[in-house]
mmCIF file with all atom_site columns, C-alpha atoms in Angstrom:
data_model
loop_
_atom_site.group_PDB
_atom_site.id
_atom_site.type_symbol
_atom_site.label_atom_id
_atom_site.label_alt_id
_atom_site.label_comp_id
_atom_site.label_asym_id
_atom_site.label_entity_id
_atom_site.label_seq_id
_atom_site.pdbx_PDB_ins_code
_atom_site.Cartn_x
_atom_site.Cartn_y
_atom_site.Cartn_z
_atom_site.occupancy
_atom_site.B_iso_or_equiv
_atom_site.pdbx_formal_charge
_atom_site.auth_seq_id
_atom_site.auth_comp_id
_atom_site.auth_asym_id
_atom_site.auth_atom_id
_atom_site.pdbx_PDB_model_num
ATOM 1   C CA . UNK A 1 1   ? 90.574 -5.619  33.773 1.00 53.00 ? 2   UNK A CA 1
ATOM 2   C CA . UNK A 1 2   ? 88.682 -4.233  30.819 1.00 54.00 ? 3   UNK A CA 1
ATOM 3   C CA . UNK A 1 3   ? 86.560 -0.846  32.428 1.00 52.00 ? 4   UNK A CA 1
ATOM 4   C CA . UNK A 1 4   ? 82.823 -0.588  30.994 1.00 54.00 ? 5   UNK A CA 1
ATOM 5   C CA . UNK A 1 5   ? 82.404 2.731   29.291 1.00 55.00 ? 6   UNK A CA 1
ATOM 6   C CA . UNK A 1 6   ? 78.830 4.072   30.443 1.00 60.00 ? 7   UNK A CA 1
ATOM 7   C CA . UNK A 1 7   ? 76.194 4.598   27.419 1.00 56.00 ? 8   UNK A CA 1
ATOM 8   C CA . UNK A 1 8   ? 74.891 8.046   27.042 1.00 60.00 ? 9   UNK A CA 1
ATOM 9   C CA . UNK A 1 9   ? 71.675 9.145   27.437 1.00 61.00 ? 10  UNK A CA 1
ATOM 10  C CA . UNK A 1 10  ? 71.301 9.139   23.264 1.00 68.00 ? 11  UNK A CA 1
ATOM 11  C CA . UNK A 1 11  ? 73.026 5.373   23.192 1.00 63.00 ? 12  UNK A CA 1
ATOM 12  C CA . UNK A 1 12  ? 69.906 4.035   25.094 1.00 55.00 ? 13  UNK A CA 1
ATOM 13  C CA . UNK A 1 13  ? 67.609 6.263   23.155 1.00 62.00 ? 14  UNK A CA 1
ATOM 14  C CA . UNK A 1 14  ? 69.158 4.497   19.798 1.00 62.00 ? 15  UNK A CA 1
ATOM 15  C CA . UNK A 1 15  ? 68.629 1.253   21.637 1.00 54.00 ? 16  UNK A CA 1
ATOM 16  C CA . UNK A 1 16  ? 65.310 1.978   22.413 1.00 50.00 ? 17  UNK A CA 1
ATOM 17  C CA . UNK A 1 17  ? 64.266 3.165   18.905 1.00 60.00 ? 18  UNK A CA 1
ATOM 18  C CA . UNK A 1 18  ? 65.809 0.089   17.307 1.00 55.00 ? 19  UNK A CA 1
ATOM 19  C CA . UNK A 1 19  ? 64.012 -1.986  19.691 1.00 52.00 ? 20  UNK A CA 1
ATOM 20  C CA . UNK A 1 20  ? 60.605 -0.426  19.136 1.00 52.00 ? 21  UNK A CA 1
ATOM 21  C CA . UNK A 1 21  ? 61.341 -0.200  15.481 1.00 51.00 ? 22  UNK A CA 1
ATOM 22  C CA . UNK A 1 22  ? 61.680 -4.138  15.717 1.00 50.00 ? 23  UNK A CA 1
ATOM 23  C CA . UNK A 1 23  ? 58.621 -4.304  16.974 1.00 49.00 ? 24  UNK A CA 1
ATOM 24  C CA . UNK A 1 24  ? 56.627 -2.744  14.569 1.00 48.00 ? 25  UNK A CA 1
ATOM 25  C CA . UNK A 1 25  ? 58.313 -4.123  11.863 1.00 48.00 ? 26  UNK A CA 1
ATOM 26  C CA . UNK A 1 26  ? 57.453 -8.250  13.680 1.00 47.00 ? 27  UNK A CA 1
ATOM 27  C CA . UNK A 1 27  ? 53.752 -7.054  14.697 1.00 45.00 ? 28  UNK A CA 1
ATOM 28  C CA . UNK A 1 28  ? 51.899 -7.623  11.036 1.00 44.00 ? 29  UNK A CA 1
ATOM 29  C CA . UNK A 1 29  ? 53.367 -11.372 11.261 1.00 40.00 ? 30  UNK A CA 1
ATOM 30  C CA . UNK A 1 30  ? 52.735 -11.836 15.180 1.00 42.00 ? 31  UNK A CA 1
ATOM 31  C CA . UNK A 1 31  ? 49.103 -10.037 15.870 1.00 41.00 ? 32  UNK A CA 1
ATOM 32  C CA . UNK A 1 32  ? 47.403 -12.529 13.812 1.00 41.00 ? 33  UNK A CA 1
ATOM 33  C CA . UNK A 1 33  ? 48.501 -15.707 15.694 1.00 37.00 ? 34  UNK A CA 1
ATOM 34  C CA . UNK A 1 34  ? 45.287 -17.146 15.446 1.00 36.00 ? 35  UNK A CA 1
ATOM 35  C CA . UNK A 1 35  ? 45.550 -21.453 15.512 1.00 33.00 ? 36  UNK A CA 1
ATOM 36  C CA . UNK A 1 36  ? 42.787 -21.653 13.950 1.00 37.00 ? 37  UNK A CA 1
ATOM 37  C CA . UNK A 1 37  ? 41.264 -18.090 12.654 1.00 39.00 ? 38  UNK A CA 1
ATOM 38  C CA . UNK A 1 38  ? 38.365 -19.888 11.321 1.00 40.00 ? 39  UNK A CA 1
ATOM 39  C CA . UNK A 1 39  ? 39.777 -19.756 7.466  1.00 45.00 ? 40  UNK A CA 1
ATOM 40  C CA . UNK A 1 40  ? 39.642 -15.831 8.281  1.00 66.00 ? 41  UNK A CA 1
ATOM 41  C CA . UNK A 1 41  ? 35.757 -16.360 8.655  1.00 87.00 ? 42  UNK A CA 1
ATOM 42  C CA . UNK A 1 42  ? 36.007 -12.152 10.572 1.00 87.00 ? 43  UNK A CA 1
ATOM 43  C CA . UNK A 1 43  ? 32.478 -11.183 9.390  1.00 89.00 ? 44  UNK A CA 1
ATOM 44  C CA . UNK A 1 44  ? 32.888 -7.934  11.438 1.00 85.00 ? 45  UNK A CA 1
ATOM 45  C CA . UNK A 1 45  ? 35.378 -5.853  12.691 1.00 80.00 ? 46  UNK A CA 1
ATOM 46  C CA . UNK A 1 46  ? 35.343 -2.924  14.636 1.00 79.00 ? 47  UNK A CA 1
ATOM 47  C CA . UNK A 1 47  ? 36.911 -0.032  16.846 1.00 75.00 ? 48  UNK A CA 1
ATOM 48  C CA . UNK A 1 48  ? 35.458 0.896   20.083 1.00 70.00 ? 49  UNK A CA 1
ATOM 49  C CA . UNK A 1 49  ? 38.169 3.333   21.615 1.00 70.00 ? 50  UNK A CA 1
ATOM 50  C CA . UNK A 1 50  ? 40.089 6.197   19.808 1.00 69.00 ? 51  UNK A CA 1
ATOM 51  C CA . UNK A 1 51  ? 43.564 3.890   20.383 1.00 66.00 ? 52  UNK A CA 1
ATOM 52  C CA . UNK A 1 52  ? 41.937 1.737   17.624 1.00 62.00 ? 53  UNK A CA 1
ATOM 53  C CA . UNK A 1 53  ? 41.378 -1.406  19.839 1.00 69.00 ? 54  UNK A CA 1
ATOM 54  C CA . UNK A 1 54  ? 38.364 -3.121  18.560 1.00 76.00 ? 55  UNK A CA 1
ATOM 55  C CA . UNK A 1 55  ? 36.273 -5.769  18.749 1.00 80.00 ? 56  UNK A CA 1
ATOM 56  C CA . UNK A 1 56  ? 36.419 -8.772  15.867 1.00 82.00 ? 57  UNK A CA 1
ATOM 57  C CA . UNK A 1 57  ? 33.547 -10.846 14.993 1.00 88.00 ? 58  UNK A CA 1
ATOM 58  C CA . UNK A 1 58  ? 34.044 -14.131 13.989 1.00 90.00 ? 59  UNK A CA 1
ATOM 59  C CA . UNK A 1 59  ? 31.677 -16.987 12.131 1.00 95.00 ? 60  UNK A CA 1
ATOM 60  C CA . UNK A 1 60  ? 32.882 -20.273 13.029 1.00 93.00 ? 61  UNK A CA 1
ATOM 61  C CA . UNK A 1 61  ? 30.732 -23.344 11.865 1.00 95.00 ? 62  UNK A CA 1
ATOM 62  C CA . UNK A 1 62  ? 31.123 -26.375 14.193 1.00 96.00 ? 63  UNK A CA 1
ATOM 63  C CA . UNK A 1 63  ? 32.943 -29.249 11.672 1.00 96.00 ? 64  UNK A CA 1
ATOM 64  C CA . UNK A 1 64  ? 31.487 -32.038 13.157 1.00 97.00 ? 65  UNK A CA 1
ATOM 65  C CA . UNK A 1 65  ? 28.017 -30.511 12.974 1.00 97.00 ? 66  UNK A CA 1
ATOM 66  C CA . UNK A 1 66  ? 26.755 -29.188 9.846  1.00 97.00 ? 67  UNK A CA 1
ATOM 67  C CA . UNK A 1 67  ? 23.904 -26.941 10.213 1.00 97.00 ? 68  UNK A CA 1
ATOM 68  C CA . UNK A 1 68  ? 25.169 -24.862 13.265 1.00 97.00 ? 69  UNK A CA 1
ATOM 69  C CA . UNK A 1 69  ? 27.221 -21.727 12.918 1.00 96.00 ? 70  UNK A CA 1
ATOM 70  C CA . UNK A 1 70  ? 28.974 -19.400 16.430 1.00 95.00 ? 71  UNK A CA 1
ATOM 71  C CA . UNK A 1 71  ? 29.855 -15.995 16.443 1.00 94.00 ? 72  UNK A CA 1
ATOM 72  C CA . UNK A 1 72  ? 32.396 -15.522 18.542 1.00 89.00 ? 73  UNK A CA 1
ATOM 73  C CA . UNK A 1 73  ? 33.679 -12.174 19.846 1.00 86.00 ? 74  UNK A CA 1
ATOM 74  C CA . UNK A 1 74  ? 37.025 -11.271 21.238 1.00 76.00 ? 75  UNK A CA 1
ATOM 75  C CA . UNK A 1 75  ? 39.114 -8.041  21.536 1.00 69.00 ? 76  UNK A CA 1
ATOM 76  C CA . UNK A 1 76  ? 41.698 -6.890  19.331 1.00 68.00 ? 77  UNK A CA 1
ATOM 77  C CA . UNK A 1 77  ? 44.597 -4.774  20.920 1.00 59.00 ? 78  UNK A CA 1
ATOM 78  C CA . UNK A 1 78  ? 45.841 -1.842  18.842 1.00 51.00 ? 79  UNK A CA 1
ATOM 79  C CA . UNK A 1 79  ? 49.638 -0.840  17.961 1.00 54.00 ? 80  UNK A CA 1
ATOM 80  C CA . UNK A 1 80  ? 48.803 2.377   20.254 1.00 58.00 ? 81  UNK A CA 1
ATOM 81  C CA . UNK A 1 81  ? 47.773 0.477   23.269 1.00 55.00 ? 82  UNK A CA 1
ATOM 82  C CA . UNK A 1 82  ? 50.463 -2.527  23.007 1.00 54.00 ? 83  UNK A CA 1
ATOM 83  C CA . UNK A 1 83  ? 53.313 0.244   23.247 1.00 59.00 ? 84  UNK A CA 1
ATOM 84  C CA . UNK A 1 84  ? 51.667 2.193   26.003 1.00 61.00 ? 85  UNK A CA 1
ATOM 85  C CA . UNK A 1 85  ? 51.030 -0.818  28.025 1.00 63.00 ? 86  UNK A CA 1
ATOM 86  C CA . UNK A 1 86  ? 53.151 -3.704  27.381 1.00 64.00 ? 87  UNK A CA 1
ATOM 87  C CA . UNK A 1 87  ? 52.924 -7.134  26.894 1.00 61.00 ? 88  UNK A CA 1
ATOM 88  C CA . UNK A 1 88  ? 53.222 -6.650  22.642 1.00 55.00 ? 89  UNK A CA 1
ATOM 89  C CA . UNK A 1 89  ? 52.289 -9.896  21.857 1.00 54.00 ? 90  UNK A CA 1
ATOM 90  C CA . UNK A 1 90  ? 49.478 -10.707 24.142 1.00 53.00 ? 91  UNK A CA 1
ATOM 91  C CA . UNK A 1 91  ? 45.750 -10.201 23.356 1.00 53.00 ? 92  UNK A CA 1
ATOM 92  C CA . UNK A 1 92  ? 42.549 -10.309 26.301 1.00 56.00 ? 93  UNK A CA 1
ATOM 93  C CA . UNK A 1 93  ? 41.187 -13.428 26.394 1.00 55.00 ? 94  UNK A CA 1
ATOM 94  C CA . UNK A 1 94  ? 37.932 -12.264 27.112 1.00 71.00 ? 95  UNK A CA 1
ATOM 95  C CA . UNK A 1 95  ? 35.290 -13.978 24.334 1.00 76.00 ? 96  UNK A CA 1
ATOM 96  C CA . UNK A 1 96  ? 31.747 -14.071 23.979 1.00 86.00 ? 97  UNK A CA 1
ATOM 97  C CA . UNK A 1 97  ? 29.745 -16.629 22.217 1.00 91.00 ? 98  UNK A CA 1
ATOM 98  C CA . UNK A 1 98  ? 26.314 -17.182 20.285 1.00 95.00 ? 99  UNK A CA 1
ATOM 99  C CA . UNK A 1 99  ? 25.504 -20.249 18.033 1.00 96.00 ? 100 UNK A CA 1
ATOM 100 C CA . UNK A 1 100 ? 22.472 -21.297 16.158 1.00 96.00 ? 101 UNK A CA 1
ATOM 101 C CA . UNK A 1 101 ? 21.292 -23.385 13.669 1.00 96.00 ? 102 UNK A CA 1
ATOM 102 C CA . UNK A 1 102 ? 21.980 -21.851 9.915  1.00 96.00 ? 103 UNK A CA 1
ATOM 103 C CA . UNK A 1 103 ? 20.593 -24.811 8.436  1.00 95.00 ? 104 UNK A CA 1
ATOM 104 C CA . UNK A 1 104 ? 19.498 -28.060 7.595  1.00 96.00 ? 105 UNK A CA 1
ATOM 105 C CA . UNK A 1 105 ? 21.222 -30.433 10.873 1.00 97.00 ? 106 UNK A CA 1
ATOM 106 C CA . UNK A 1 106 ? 23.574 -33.037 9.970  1.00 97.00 ? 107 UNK A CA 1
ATOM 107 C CA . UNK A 1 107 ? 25.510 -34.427 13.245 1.00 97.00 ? 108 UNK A CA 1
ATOM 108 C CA . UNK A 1 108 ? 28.602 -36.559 12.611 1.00 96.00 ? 109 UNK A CA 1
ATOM 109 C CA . UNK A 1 109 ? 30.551 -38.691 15.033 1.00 96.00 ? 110 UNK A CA 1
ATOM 110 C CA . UNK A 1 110 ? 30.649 -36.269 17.993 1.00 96.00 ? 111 UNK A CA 1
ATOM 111 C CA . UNK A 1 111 ? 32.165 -36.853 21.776 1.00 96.00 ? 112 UNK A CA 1
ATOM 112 C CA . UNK A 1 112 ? 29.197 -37.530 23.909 1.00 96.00 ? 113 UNK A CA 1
ATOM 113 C CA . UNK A 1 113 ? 30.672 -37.919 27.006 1.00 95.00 ? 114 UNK A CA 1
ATOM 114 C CA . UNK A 1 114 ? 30.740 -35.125 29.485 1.00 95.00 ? 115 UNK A CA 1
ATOM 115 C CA . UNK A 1 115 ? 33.857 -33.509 28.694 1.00 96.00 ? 116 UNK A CA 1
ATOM 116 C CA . UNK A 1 116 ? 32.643 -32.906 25.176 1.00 96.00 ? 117 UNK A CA 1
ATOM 117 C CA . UNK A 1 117 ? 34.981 -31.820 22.285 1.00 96.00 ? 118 UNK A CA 1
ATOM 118 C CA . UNK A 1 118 ? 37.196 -28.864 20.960 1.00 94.00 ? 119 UNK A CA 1
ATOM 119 C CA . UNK A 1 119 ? 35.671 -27.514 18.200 1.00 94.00 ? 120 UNK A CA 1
ATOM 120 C CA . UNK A 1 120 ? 37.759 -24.267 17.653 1.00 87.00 ? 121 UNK A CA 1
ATOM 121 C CA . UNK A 1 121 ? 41.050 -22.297 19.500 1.00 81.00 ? 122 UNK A CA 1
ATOM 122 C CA . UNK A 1 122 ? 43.113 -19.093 18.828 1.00 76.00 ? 123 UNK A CA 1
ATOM 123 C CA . UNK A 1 123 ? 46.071 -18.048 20.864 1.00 68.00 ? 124 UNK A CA 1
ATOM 124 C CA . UNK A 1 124 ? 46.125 -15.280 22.364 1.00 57.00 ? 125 UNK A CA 1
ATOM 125 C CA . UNK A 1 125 ? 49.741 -14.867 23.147 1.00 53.00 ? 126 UNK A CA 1
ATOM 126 C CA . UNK A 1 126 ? 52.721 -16.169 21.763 1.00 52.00 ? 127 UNK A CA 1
ATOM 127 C CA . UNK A 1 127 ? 53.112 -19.094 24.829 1.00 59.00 ? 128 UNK A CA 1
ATOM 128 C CA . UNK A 1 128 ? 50.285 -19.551 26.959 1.00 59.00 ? 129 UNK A CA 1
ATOM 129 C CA . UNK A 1 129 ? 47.337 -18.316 26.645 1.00 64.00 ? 130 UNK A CA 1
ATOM 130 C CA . UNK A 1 130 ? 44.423 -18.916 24.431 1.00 72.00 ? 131 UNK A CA 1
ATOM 131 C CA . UNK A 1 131 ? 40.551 -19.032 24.028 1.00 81.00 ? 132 UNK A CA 1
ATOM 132 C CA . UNK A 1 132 ? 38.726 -22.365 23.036 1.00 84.00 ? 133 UNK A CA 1
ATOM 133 C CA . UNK A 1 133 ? 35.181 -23.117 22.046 1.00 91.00 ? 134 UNK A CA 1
ATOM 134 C CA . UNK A 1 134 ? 33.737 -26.697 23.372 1.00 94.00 ? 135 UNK A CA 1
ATOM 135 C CA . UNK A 1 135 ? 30.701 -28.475 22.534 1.00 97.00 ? 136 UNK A CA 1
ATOM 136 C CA . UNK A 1 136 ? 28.933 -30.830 24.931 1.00 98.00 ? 137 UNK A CA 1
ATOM 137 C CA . UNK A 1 137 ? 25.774 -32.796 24.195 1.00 97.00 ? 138 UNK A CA 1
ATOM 138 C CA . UNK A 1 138 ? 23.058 -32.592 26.672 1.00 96.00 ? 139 UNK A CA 1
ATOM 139 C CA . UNK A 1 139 ? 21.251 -35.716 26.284 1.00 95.00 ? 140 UNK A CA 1
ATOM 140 C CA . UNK A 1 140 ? 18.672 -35.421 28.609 1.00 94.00 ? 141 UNK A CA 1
ATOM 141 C CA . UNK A 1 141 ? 17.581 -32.000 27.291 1.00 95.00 ? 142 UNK A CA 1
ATOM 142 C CA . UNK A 1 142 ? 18.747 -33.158 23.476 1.00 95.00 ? 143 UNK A CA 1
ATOM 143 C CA . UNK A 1 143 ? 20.947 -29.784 23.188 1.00 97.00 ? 144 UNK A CA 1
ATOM 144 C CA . UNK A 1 144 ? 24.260 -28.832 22.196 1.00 98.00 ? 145 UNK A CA 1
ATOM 145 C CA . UNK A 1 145 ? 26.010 -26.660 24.454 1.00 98.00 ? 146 UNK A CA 1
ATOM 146 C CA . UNK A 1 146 ? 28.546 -24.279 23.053 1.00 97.00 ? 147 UNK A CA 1
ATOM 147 C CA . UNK A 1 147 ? 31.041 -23.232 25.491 1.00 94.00 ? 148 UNK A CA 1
ATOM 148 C CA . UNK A 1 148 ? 33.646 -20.500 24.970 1.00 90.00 ? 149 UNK A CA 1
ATOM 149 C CA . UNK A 1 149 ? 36.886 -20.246 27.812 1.00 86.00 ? 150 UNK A CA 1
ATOM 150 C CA . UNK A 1 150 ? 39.738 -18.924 28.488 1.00 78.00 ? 151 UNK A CA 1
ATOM 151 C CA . UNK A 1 151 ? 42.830 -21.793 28.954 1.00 67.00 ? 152 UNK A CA 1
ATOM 152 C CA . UNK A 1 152 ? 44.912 -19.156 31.085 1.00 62.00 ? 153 UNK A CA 1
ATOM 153 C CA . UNK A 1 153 ? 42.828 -18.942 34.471 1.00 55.00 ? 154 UNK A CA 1
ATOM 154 C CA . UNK A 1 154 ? 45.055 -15.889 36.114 1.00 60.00 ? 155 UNK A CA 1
ATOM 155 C CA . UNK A 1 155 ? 44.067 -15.357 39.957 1.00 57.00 ? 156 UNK A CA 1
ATOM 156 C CA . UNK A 1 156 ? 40.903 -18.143 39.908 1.00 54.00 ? 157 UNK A CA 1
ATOM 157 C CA . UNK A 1 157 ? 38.756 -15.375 37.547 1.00 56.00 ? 158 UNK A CA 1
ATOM 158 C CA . UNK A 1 158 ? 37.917 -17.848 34.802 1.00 66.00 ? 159 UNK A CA 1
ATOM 159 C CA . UNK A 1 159 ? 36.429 -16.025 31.858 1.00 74.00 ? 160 UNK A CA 1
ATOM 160 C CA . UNK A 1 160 ? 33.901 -18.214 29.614 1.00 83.00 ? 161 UNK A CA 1
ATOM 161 C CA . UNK A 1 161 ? 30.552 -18.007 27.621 1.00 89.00 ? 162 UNK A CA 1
ATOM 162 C CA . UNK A 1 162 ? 28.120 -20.092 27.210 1.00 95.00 ? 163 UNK A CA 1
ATOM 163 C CA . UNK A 1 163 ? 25.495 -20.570 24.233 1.00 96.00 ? 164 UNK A CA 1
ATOM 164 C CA . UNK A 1 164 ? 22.670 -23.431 23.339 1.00 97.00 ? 165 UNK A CA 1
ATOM 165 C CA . UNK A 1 165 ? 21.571 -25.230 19.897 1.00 97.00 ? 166 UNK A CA 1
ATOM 166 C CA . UNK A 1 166 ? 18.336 -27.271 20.923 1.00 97.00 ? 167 UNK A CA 1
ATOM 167 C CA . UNK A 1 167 ? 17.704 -30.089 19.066 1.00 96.00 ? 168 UNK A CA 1
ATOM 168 C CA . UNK A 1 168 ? 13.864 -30.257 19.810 1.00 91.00 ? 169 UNK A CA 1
ATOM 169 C CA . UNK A 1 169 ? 11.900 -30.106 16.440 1.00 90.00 ? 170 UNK A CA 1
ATOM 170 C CA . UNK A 1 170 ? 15.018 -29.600 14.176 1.00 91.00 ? 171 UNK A CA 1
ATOM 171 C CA . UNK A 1 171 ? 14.745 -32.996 12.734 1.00 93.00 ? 172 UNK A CA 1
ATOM 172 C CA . UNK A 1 172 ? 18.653 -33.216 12.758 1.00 95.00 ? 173 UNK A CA 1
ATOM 173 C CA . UNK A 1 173 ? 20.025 -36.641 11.099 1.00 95.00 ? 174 UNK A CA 1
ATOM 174 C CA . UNK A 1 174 ? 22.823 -38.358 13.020 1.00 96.00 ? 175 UNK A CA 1
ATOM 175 C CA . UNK A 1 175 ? 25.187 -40.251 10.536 1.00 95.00 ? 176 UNK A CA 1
ATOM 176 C CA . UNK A 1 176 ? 25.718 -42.863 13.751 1.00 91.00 ? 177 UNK A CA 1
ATOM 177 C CA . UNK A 1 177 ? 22.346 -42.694 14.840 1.00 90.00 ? 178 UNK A CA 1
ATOM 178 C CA . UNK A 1 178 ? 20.703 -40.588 17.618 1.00 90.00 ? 179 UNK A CA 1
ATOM 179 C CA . UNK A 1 179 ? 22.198 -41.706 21.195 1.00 89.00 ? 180 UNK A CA 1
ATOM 180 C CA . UNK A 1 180 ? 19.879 -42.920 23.561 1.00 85.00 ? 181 UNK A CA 1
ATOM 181 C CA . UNK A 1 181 ? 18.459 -39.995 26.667 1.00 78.00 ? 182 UNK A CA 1
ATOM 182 C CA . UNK A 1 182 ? 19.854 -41.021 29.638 1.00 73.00 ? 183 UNK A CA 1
#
């Protein structure tokens, strides 16, 4: 029977270097995981901590909808606080959300049931979890409803924004034709 030789206190310390220098050397091709990072439309970055997390900015114009443009926020862990807390490759998924019209309306062929469509997502982990931003059309009240969401509900605290286009005196054309109020 073959006897296991125990590591010194310096083997583990090599392992742990090599690990962490792994790490570092992955995290400029893992942070940006971003499905789709809105052809890098970041109009703003910034830090709000001395670790260097910060907060990114992002323009994302609605492809089925010409006219309307969201900012969405979402936090960006730094290098600092991913090896003091774990979890490298894992951003928050908390998001906020603002959209409004940034020009002339043109609506394509959206989803006007209730569900609505996917209009944007970034991961925000390497499995799991990421944030999405859905529209729904509010016939009755003729406004599009932005909503932004987190797909990983952990312990039933669902994090989502919410933001409104009206439609009401925008003139918007509809390449189908406008739907009829319900």
């Amino acid at each position: 029977m073959r006897s296991r030789a125990k590591r010194s206190p310096s083997a583990w310390m090599n392992v742990c270097r090599g690990l962490l220098v792994l790490g570092l050397a992955l995290m400029p091709t893992l942070a940006p995981m971003g499905a789709a990072r809105a052809a890098d439309g970041v109009v703003g970055r910034f830090s709000n901590d001395w670790t260097g997390n910060g907060l990114e900015v992002q323009a994302v114009e609605d492809p089925k909808v010409k006219g309307v443009t969201c900012h969405l926020v979402d936090f960006d862990r730094s290098v600092i606080d991913r090896l003091t807390k774990g979890n490298w490759f894992e951003d928050p998924s908390n998001a906020s959300i603002s959209c409004r019209r940034t020009g002339p309306l043109t609506i394509g062929d959206i989803e006007l049931s209730q569900k609505g469509e996917e209009v944007f997502s970034e991961r925000k982990s390497l499995i799991f979890k990421s944030i999405a931003i859905r529209r729904i059309y509010d016939r009755a009240n003729d406004t599009l409803v932005y909503v932004v969401y987190s797909r990983q509900v952990k312990d039933a605290s669902a994090k989502m924004s919410i933001s409104t286009v009206p439609l009401y005196d925008a003139n918007p054309q509809w390449t189908k034709g406008k739907p009829a109020a319900k």
